[in-house]
Amino acid sequence: MFRSLRRALCAAAAALLVPLAGAQTAHAADPGAGYWHTSGRQILDAAGQPVRIAGINWFGFETSNHVVHGLWSRDYKSMIDQMKSLGYNTIRLPYSDDIFKSATVPNSIDFSSGKNADLQGLSSLGVMDKIVSYAGQDGLKVILDRHRPDSAGQSALWYTSAVPESTWIANLKSLAARYDGQDTVIGIDLHNEPHDPACWGCGDTATDWRLAAQRAGNAVLSVNPDLLIFVEGVQTYNGVSGWWGGNLMGVAQYPVQLDVANRVVYSAHDYATSVAQQSWFSDPSFPDNMPGVWDKYWGYIFKQNIAPVWVGEFGTTLQSTVDQKWLAALVSYLRPTSTYGADSFQWTFWSWNPNSGDTGGILKDDWATVDTVKDGYLASVKAAGFPSTGTGGDDGGGDDGGGSTAACSAVYTVSSDWGSGFNAEVKVTNTGSGAISSWKVTWTWSGSQQITNMWNASYTRSGSTVTAVNAAHNGAVAAGGSASFGFGGAPGGGAVPSVSCTAA
């Protein structure tokens, strides 16, 4: 992303403005099987069903740790399980070319108390293999992102003096071959955030990112022709500048053309003021001006049915009102044609990690607690998960043998209360002996509280009694596992009610 101090830890800030969020509708059975391809602005699975990437960035392989962050705190499987429980269906994994060096060793992994036990002694690529395998078992897809040439920092161009284009392409081909036949890995993001002096369509092979993407994309497809090729934008086109990697205006005149048809997905990055200021944030019409801004830079590609568009990174600390309005507007923009349907933009939020200095993450600084306000903004554009591609038994399938009893408990917690309103979170835990496929939670308020919005569940109300039912993505909970939903309400100051939970 577009920033210099992206690794500094920052305290997660509580936001009082609560987003508009809604429940999800059902999707076609088991979308996402096999390798994917494009058709116009849609991504289709092997059976021709449209699919939608609604995922999260989990960074670290591109840093000096040479492995995803947070493993110093938790087991990697619990991280992936939590991503799934929150309704994210894809993981974008940034990496640097350092992980291909024989001397590179992943560090800062906690192996105590049995955590990450099967990662001991593995190289960075070996750990990546484990993450890909378990993500596939959980029904998540993976996009590999060549984020940096080395762990020292991002580069404007796809090559540096230390990491030439030949190394970049050789390592891309190596990854394509490594995961050939493993359709959990759906594609590769060729290079993160090309920016000035990178150009699009200028014809100079040293700086024309579009030409470089064609060379690299064809090299990848020569090894694994089933992969999607994700191509980010540049910073400046014809004198018009925007976010690093976020300017795809040149696609209209100079589309990426690969040897294998129906493989190109264009990727844009978009951020708020916690990352940097842009002119559109001070426009008197903000945030109503934002759809026009996005249309100009990258949205037109989708709207004109040229190709799919994936917003590979977007994020914010949510500390300012401007940023809150920006995120609400962007979420609305990401589902323009069919609410909650597959015919819409693709996305992966930045980031899962809390230690992204100018955005924070979905997790808070303890690497376990969910920022329910931030996650709540995304609830209405989350999407169905995908079929498991694994054969292991540790993917949360549970024991569905005879005699198992469906049961659950729920805990209601007020996360913030400012008098005129409040936010609350309810954690549902499967207390039965086998997996459950659905749950509902009921409570009765003693005062005049009303729900203003809810995320990761839907609700009905009868008098002062509220019944909340799981969303499409979080009804299935393994034995001993949990799922959460949240809501905003008004007025504040009310007592915490008793809650009951039923499961099926």
Coordinates of C-alpha atoms in Angstrom, one line a residue:
M1 CA 0.0 0.0 0.0
F2 CA 0.9 3.7 -0.3
R3 CA 2.8 4.5 2.8
S4 CA 6.3 4.5 4.3
L5 CA 5.8 3.4 7.9
R6 CA 3.3 0.6 7.4
R7 CA 4.6 -1.8 10.1
A8 CA 4.4 0.4 13.2
L9 CA 1.9 -0.8 15.8
C10 CA -1.0 1.4 16.4
A11 CA -3.7 1.2 19.0
A12 CA -7.1 0.4 17.4
A13 CA -9.4 3.3 17.8
A14 CA -13.1 2.8 18.7
A15 CA -15.4 4.5 16.2
L16 CA -18.8 5.7 17.2
L17 CA -20.2 6.1 13.7
V18 CA -21.7 2.7 12.9
P19 CA -22.0 1.5 9.3
L20 CA -25.1 0.5 7.3
A21 CA -24.9 -3.3 7.0
G22 CA -27.4 -6.0 6.1
A23 CA -27.9 -9.7 6.0
Q24 CA -26.8 -11.7 3.0
T25 CA -29.0 -13.7 0.7
A26 CA -28.4 -17.3 -0.4
H27 CA -26.0 -18.1 -3.2
A28 CA -25.8 -20.9 -5.7
A29 CA -24.7 -24.2 -4.3
D30 CA -21.0 -24.7 -3.9
P31 CA -19.7 -21.9 -6.2
G32 CA -16.0 -21.7 -6.7
A33 CA -15.0 -25.3 -7.5
G34 CA -12.0 -25.9 -9.7
Y35 CA -9.9 -23.2 -11.4
W36 CA -11.5 -19.9 -12.4
H37 CA -11.6 -17.9 -15.6
T38 CA -13.1 -14.6 -16.6
S39 CA -16.1 -13.7 -18.8
G40 CA -16.5 -10.0 -19.4
R41 CA -16.6 -8.4 -16.0
Q42 CA -17.3 -11.6 -14.1
I43 CA -15.1 -14.3 -12.7
L44 CA -16.5 -17.8 -13.3
D45 CA -15.6 -21.1 -11.7
A46 CA -14.9 -24.3 -13.6
A47 CA -18.7 -25.0 -13.9
G48 CA -19.3 -21.5 -15.3
Q49 CA -20.9 -20.2 -12.1
P50 CA -20.1 -16.6 -11.2
V51 CA -17.9 -16.2 -8.0
R52 CA -17.0 -13.3 -5.9
I53 CA -13.8 -12.6 -4.0
A54 CA -14.6 -11.1 -0.6
G55 CA -11.4 -11.4 1.3
I56 CA -8.6 -10.2 3.5
N57 CA -4.9 -9.3 3.3
W58 CA -2.7 -11.2 5.7
F59 CA 0.8 -9.7 5.4
G60 CA 4.2 -10.7 6.6
F61 CA 6.0 -12.9 4.1
E62 CA 7.2 -9.7 2.5
T63 CA 8.8 -8.4 5.7
S64 CA 12.0 -9.4 7.5
N65 CA 9.9 -12.0 9.4
H66 CA 9.6 -13.9 6.1
V67 CA 6.3 -15.3 7.3
V68 CA 2.7 -14.1 8.0
H69 CA 2.6 -11.9 11.1
G70 CA 0.8 -12.9 14.3
L71 CA 2.2 -16.4 14.5
W72 CA 4.1 -15.1 17.5
S73 CA 0.7 -15.0 19.2
R74 CA -1.5 -17.7 17.7
D75 CA -1.7 -20.9 15.7
Y76 CA -2.0 -20.3 12.0
K77 CA -5.0 -22.7 11.8
S78 CA -7.0 -20.7 14.4
M79 CA -6.3 -17.5 12.3
I80 CA -7.7 -19.1 9.2
D81 CA -10.7 -20.6 11.0
Q82 CA -11.5 -17.1 12.4
M83 CA -11.2 -15.5 8.9
K84 CA -13.7 -18.1 7.7
S85 CA -16.0 -17.6 10.6
L86 CA -16.2 -13.8 9.9
G87 CA -17.2 -14.5 6.3
Y88 CA -14.0 -13.8 4.4
N89 CA -13.5 -16.3 1.5
T90 CA -10.1 -15.4 0.1
I91 CA -6.7 -14.6 1.5
R92 CA -4.2 -12.3 -0.3
L93 CA -0.7 -13.3 0.8
P94 CA 2.0 -10.6 0.1
Y95 CA 5.5 -11.9 -0.3
S96 CA 9.0 -10.7 -1.3
D97 CA 11.5 -12.4 -3.5
D98 CA 13.6 -13.0 -0.4
I99 CA 11.5 -16.1 0.4
F100 CA 13.1 -17.8 -2.6
K101 CA 16.6 -17.5 -1.2
S102 CA 18.0 -20.7 0.4
A103 CA 19.3 -18.7 3.4
T104 CA 15.9 -17.2 4.3
V105 CA 14.4 -18.6 7.5
P106 CA 11.0 -17.6 8.9
N107 CA 11.2 -16.1 12.4
S108 CA 8.9 -15.0 15.2
I109 CA 6.8 -18.1 15.3
D110 CA 5.6 -19.3 18.7
F111 CA 5.7 -23.1 19.0
S112 CA 4.8 -23.2 22.7
S113 CA 1.8 -25.2 23.9
G114 CA 1.6 -27.0 20.6
K115 CA 1.0 -23.9 18.5
N116 CA 2.2 -24.0 14.9
A117 CA 3.7 -27.4 15.6
D118 CA 3.7 -28.5 12.0
L119 CA 5.6 -25.4 10.9
Q120 CA 8.8 -26.2 12.8
G121 CA 11.8 -26.5 10.6
L122 CA 10.1 -25.3 7.5
S123 CA 11.3 -22.7 5.1
S124 CA 9.1 -19.7 4.2
L125 CA 7.8 -21.5 1.2
G126 CA 7.2 -24.5 3.3
V127 CA 5.0 -22.4 5.7
M128 CA 3.2 -20.9 2.7
D129 CA 2.4 -24.5 1.5
K130 CA 0.8 -25.2 4.9
I131 CA -1.2 -22.0 4.9
V132 CA -2.5 -22.7 1.3
S133 CA -3.3 -26.3 2.3
Y134 CA -5.3 -25.4 5.4
A135 CA -7.0 -22.5 3.7
G136 CA -8.2 -24.9 1.0
Q137 CA -9.5 -27.3 3.7
D138 CA -11.5 -24.4 5.2
G139 CA -12.9 -23.5 1.8
L140 CA -10.9 -20.3 1.3
K141 CA -9.0 -19.3 -1.8
V142 CA -5.6 -17.7 -1.9
I143 CA -4.1 -15.0 -4.2
L144 CA -0.3 -14.7 -4.0
D145 CA 0.9 -11.1 -4.2
R146 CA 4.5 -10.2 -5.2
H147 CA 4.6 -7.3 -2.9
R148 CA 8.2 -6.3 -2.8
P149 CA 11.5 -7.3 -4.5
D150 CA 13.0 -7.8 -1.1
S151 CA 12.0 -7.2 2.5
A152 CA 13.6 -3.8 2.7
G153 CA 10.7 -2.0 1.1
Q154 CA 8.4 -1.5 -1.9
S155 CA 9.7 -0.5 -5.3
A156 CA 8.2 1.8 -8.0
L157 CA 9.1 -0.6 -10.8
W158 CA 8.8 -4.4 -10.9
Y159 CA 12.6 -4.7 -10.8
T160 CA 15.6 -3.2 -9.0
S161 CA 19.3 -3.4 -9.5
A162 CA 19.4 -6.2 -6.9
V163 CA 16.3 -8.0 -8.2
P164 CA 16.2 -7.8 -12.0
E165 CA 13.2 -8.6 -14.2
S166 CA 14.6 -12.1 -14.9
T167 CA 14.6 -12.9 -11.2
W168 CA 11.0 -11.6 -10.8
I169 CA 9.8 -13.7 -13.7
A170 CA 11.7 -16.8 -12.6
N171 CA 10.2 -16.6 -9.2
L172 CA 6.7 -16.1 -10.5
K173 CA 7.1 -19.2 -12.6
S174 CA 8.4 -21.1 -9.7
L175 CA 5.3 -20.3 -7.7
A176 CA 3.0 -21.1 -10.6
A177 CA 4.6 -24.5 -10.9
R178 CA 4.7 -25.1 -7.2
Y179 CA 0.9 -24.8 -6.9
D180 CA 0.0 -26.3 -10.2
G181 CA -3.0 -28.6 -9.6
Q182 CA -3.8 -26.9 -6.3
D183 CA -6.9 -24.8 -7.2
T184 CA -6.9 -23.2 -3.7
V185 CA -4.4 -20.8 -5.4
I186 CA -6.5 -19.0 -8.0
G187 CA -3.9 -16.6 -9.2
I188 CA -1.0 -14.3 -8.8
D189 CA -0.9 -10.5 -8.3
L190 CA 2.2 -9.7 -10.4
H191 CA 3.6 -6.7 -8.6
N192 CA 2.3 -4.5 -5.8
E193 CA 1.6 -0.8 -6.5
P194 CA 3.6 0.2 -9.5
H195 CA 4.1 4.0 -9.3
D196 CA 6.1 6.8 -10.8
P197 CA 8.1 6.5 -13.0
A198 CA 6.1 3.4 -14.0
C199 CA 3.8 4.2 -17.0
W200 CA 1.0 2.5 -18.8
G201 CA 1.1 2.3 -22.6
C202 CA 4.2 4.6 -23.1
G203 CA 6.1 1.9 -25.0
D204 CA 9.3 2.1 -23.0
T205 CA 10.1 -1.5 -21.9
A206 CA 12.1 -0.2 -18.9
T207 CA 9.0 1.6 -17.4
D208 CA 5.9 0.5 -19.2
W209 CA 4.1 -1.6 -16.6
R210 CA 1.5 -2.9 -19.0
L211 CA 4.1 -4.4 -21.2
A212 CA 5.9 -5.9 -18.2
A213 CA 2.7 -7.4 -17.0
Q214 CA 2.2 -9.1 -20.3
R215 CA 5.7 -10.6 -20.3
A216 CA 5.2 -11.8 -16.7
G217 CA 1.7 -13.0 -17.2
N218 CA 2.6 -15.0 -20.2
A219 CA 5.5 -16.6 -18.4
V220 CA 3.2 -17.6 -15.5
L221 CA 0.6 -19.0 -17.9
S222 CA 3.3 -21.0 -19.8
V223 CA 3.8 -23.0 -16.5
N224 CA 0.2 -23.0 -15.2
P225 CA -2.4 -21.9 -17.8
D226 CA -5.2 -22.2 -15.3
L227 CA -4.2 -19.2 -13.1
L228 CA -5.8 -15.8 -13.1
I229 CA -3.3 -12.9 -13.7
F230 CA -4.0 -10.0 -11.4
V231 CA -2.6 -6.7 -12.8
E232 CA -2.6 -3.5 -10.7
G233 CA -2.7 0.0 -12.1
V234 CA 0.0 2.7 -11.9
Q235 CA 0.1 6.1 -10.2
T236 CA 0.0 8.4 -13.2
Y237 CA -1.6 8.2 -16.6
N238 CA -1.6 11.1 -19.1
G239 CA -0.7 13.5 -16.3
V240 CA -3.5 12.4 -14.0
S241 CA -2.3 10.9 -10.7
G242 CA -3.9 8.9 -8.0
W243 CA -3.0 6.2 -5.5
W244 CA 0.0 3.9 -6.1
G245 CA -1.4 1.0 -8.2
G246 CA -4.8 2.6 -8.3
N247 CA -4.8 4.3 -11.7
L248 CA -6.1 2.0 -14.5
M249 CA -7.2 4.7 -16.9
G250 CA -4.8 3.4 -19.5
V251 CA -6.7 0.1 -19.8
A252 CA -9.2 1.7 -22.2
Q253 CA -6.6 2.3 -24.8
Y254 CA -4.0 -0.3 -23.8
P255 CA -5.5 -3.4 -22.4
V256 CA -3.3 -6.3 -21.1
Q257 CA -3.3 -9.0 -23.8
L258 CA -2.1 -12.5 -22.8
D259 CA -1.6 -15.7 -24.7
V260 CA -4.3 -17.4 -22.8
A261 CA -7.7 -15.8 -23.1
N262 CA -10.0 -15.0 -20.1
R263 CA -7.3 -14.7 -17.5
V264 CA -6.8 -11.0 -16.8
V265 CA -8.3 -9.4 -13.6
Y266 CA -7.4 -5.7 -13.1
S267 CA -6.7 -4.6 -9.6
A268 CA -7.0 -1.2 -8.0
H269 CA -6.0 0.0 -4.5
D270 CA -7.9 2.8 -2.8
Y271 CA -7.4 4.4 0.6
A272 CA -8.6 7.0 3.0
T273 CA -7.0 10.0 4.8
S274 CA -5.3 7.9 7.4
V275 CA -3.0 6.8 4.6
A276 CA -2.7 10.1 2.7
Q277 CA -4.7 13.1 1.6
Q278 CA -6.1 13.3 -1.9
S279 CA -7.9 16.2 -3.6
W280 CA -11.3 14.4 -3.7
F281 CA -11.5 14.3 0.1
S282 CA -11.7 18.1 0.3
D283 CA -14.3 18.4 -2.6
P284 CA -17.4 20.2 -1.3
S285 CA -19.5 17.4 -2.6
F286 CA -17.6 14.6 -0.7
P287 CA -18.6 11.8 -0.4
D288 CA -21.1 12.1 -3.2
N289 CA -18.2 12.7 -5.6
M290 CA -16.5 9.4 -4.9
P291 CA -18.4 7.2 -7.4
G292 CA -17.3 9.5 -10.1
V293 CA -13.7 9.3 -8.9
W294 CA -13.7 5.5 -8.8
D295 CA -15.4 5.4 -12.2
K296 CA -12.6 7.4 -13.8
Y297 CA -9.7 5.5 -12.3
W298 CA -10.9 1.9 -12.5
G299 CA -14.7 1.4 -12.1
Y300 CA -15.3 2.0 -15.8
I301 CA -13.5 -1.3 -16.6
F302 CA -16.2 -3.2 -14.7
K303 CA -19.1 -1.0 -15.9
Q304 CA -18.2 -1.3 -19.5
N305 CA -17.9 -5.1 -19.2
I306 CA -14.2 -5.0 -20.2
A307 CA -12.9 -7.3 -17.4
P308 CA -13.3 -8.0 -13.7
V309 CA -12.0 -5.5 -11.3
W310 CA -10.6 -6.5 -7.9
V311 CA -10.0 -3.9 -5.2
G312 CA -7.0 -5.7 -3.8
E313 CA -6.3 -3.2 -1.0
F314 CA -8.5 -0.7 0.8
G315 CA -8.4 0.3 4.5
T316 CA -8.4 2.9 7.1
T317 CA -8.1 3.4 10.9
L318 CA -11.7 4.8 10.8
Q319 CA -10.6 7.5 13.3
S320 CA -11.9 10.5 11.2
T321 CA -15.4 11.2 10.0
V322 CA -14.1 11.6 6.5
D323 CA -12.7 8.1 6.6
Q324 CA -15.9 6.7 7.9
K325 CA -17.9 8.3 5.1
W326 CA -15.3 7.1 2.6
L327 CA -15.5 3.5 3.7
A328 CA -19.3 3.5 3.7
A329 CA -19.4 5.0 0.2
L330 CA -16.9 2.5 -1.1
V331 CA -18.8 -0.5 0.3
S332 CA -21.9 0.8 -1.4
Y333 CA -20.0 1.2 -4.7
L334 CA -18.6 -2.3 -4.5
R335 CA -22.1 -3.8 -5.0
P336 CA -23.7 -1.7 -7.7
T337 CA -25.5 -4.2 -9.9
S338 CA -27.1 -6.9 -7.7
T339 CA -27.1 -6.5 -4.0
Y340 CA -25.0 -9.3 -2.4
G341 CA -24.8 -11.0 -5.8
A342 CA -21.8 -12.3 -7.8
D343 CA -22.1 -9.6 -10.5
S344 CA -20.1 -7.0 -8.6
F345 CA -16.6 -5.9 -7.8
Q346 CA -14.1 -8.3 -6.2
W347 CA -12.2 -7.2 -3.0
T348 CA -9.7 -8.0 -0.3
F349 CA -9.6 -5.6 2.7
W350 CA -6.3 -4.3 4.1
S351 CA -5.7 -5.8 6.5
W352 CA -6.2 -8.8 8.8
N353 CA -3.1 -7.6 10.8
P354 CA -3.5 -5.0 13.5
N355 CA 0.1 -3.8 12.9
S356 CA -0.4 -1.9 9.7
G357 CA 0.5 1.6 11.0
D358 CA -1.9 3.8 9.1
T359 CA -4.9 1.5 8.7
G360 CA -4.9 -1.0 11.6
G361 CA -6.7 -4.2 10.9
I362 CA -9.8 -6.4 11.4
L363 CA -8.0 -7.8 14.5
K364 CA -7.2 -5.6 17.4
D365 CA -3.7 -5.4 18.9
D366 CA -4.1 -8.6 20.9
W367 CA -4.3 -10.5 17.6
A368 CA -7.5 -12.2 18.7
T369 CA -10.3 -9.6 19.3
V370 CA -12.3 -8.5 16.2
D371 CA -12.8 -4.8 15.5
T372 CA -16.5 -5.3 15.1
V373 CA -17.1 -1.8 13.9
K374 CA -14.6 -2.1 11.1
D375 CA -15.7 -5.6 10.2
G376 CA -19.3 -4.4 10.3
Y377 CA -18.8 -2.0 7.4
L378 CA -17.9 -5.0 5.2
A379 CA -20.8 -7.2 6.3
S380 CA -23.1 -6.3 3.4
V381 CA -20.5 -7.1 0.7
K382 CA -19.2 -10.4 2.1
A383 CA -19.9 -13.5 0.0
A384 CA -20.3 -17.2 0.2
G385 CA -17.4 -19.5 0.9
F386 CA -16.1 -22.1 -1.5
P387 CA -15.9 -25.9 -1.4
S388 CA -13.1 -27.5 0.6
T389 CA -10.2 -28.6 -1.5
G390 CA -8.5 -30.5 1.4
T391 CA -8.8 -34.0 2.6
G392 CA -7.7 -33.5 6.2
G393 CA -10.1 -33.9 9.1
D394 CA -9.1 -30.8 11.0
D395 CA -11.1 -28.3 9.0
G396 CA -13.8 -27.9 11.5
G397 CA -16.2 -30.5 10.0
G398 CA -17.2 -31.8 13.4
D399 CA -18.7 -35.1 14.4
D400 CA -22.0 -35.7 12.8
G401 CA -22.4 -39.2 13.9
G402 CA -25.5 -40.6 15.6
G403 CA -26.4 -39.2 19.0
S404 CA -24.8 -35.8 18.7
T405 CA -26.8 -32.9 20.2
A406 CA -27.0 -29.4 18.7
A407 CA -26.6 -26.8 21.4
C408 CA -25.1 -23.4 21.7
S409 CA -24.6 -20.6 24.2
A410 CA -24.4 -16.8 23.7
V411 CA -22.7 -13.9 25.5
Y412 CA -23.9 -10.3 25.0
T413 CA -21.3 -7.6 25.5
V414 CA -21.7 -3.8 25.1
S415 CA -18.5 -2.7 23.4
S416 CA -19.2 1.1 23.5
D417 CA -22.0 3.3 24.9
W418 CA -22.2 7.1 24.4
G419 CA -25.6 7.8 25.9
S420 CA -27.6 8.4 22.8
G421 CA -26.5 5.1 21.3
F422 CA -24.4 2.0 21.8
N423 CA -22.6 -0.9 20.0
A424 CA -22.9 -4.5 21.2
E425 CA -21.4 -7.8 20.2
V426 CA -22.8 -11.3 20.7
K427 CA -20.5 -14.3 20.7
V428 CA -22.2 -17.6 19.9
T429 CA -20.4 -20.8 21.0
N430 CA -21.2 -24.3 19.8
T431 CA -21.5 -26.3 23.1
G432 CA -22.8 -29.5 21.5
S433 CA -21.0 -32.6 20.5
G434 CA -21.1 -32.0 16.7
A435 CA -21.1 -29.3 14.2
I436 CA -24.1 -27.0 13.8
S437 CA -25.4 -25.6 10.6
S438 CA -27.4 -22.6 12.0
W439 CA -28.1 -20.7 15.2
K440 CA -30.4 -18.0 16.6
V441 CA -30.1 -15.8 19.6
T442 CA -33.0 -14.3 21.5
W443 CA -33.2 -11.6 24.2
T444 CA -35.7 -9.2 25.7
W445 CA -34.7 -5.6 26.6
S446 CA -36.1 -4.1 29.8
G447 CA -36.0 -0.6 28.4
S448 CA -36.8 1.2 25.1
Q449 CA -33.7 0.1 23.1
Q450 CA -34.0 -0.3 19.3
I451 CA -31.6 -1.8 16.8
T452 CA -30.4 0.7 14.3
N453 CA -28.3 -1.8 12.2
M454 CA -26.8 -5.3 12.5
W455 CA -23.9 -7.0 10.9
N456 CA -23.1 -10.7 10.4
A457 CA -26.7 -11.7 11.3
S458 CA -30.3 -10.6 10.5
Y459 CA -33.0 -10.0 13.1
T460 CA -36.8 -9.8 13.8
R461 CA -38.4 -8.0 16.6
S462 CA -41.7 -8.6 18.5
G463 CA -42.3 -5.9 21.2
S464 CA -39.1 -5.7 23.2
T465 CA -37.9 -9.2 22.2
V466 CA -35.2 -9.5 19.5
T467 CA -34.4 -12.7 17.6
A468 CA -31.1 -12.7 15.6
V469 CA -30.4 -15.4 13.1
N470 CA -27.0 -16.2 11.5
A471 CA -25.9 -14.8 8.2
A472 CA -25.3 -17.2 5.2
H473 CA -21.5 -17.2 5.9
N474 CA -21.4 -17.9 9.7
G475 CA -24.2 -20.4 10.5
A476 CA -21.9 -23.4 10.3
V477 CA -19.9 -23.7 13.6
A478 CA -17.7 -26.6 14.6
A479 CA -18.0 -28.3 18.0
G480 CA -16.3 -25.9 20.5
G481 CA -16.1 -23.2 17.8
S482 CA -17.7 -19.8 17.9
A483 CA -19.2 -17.1 15.6
S484 CA -20.0 -13.5 16.4
F485 CA -22.4 -10.8 15.2
G486 CA -22.7 -7.1 16.2
F487 CA -25.2 -4.3 16.1
G488 CA -25.8 -0.7 16.9
G489 CA -28.7 0.4 19.0
A490 CA -30.3 3.4 20.7
P491 CA -30.6 4.8 23.3
G492 CA -27.7 3.8 25.4
G493 CA -27.5 3.3 29.1
G494 CA -29.7 0.1 29.2
A495 CA -29.0 -3.0 31.2
V496 CA -27.4 -6.0 29.5
P497 CA -30.2 -8.5 28.9
S498 CA -30.2 -12.3 29.4
V499 CA -29.8 -14.2 26.1
S500 CA -30.7 -17.6 24.9
C501 CA -29.3 -19.6 22.0
T502 CA -30.7 -22.4 19.9
A503 CA -28.9 -24.4 17.3
A504 CA -29.7 -26.8 14.5

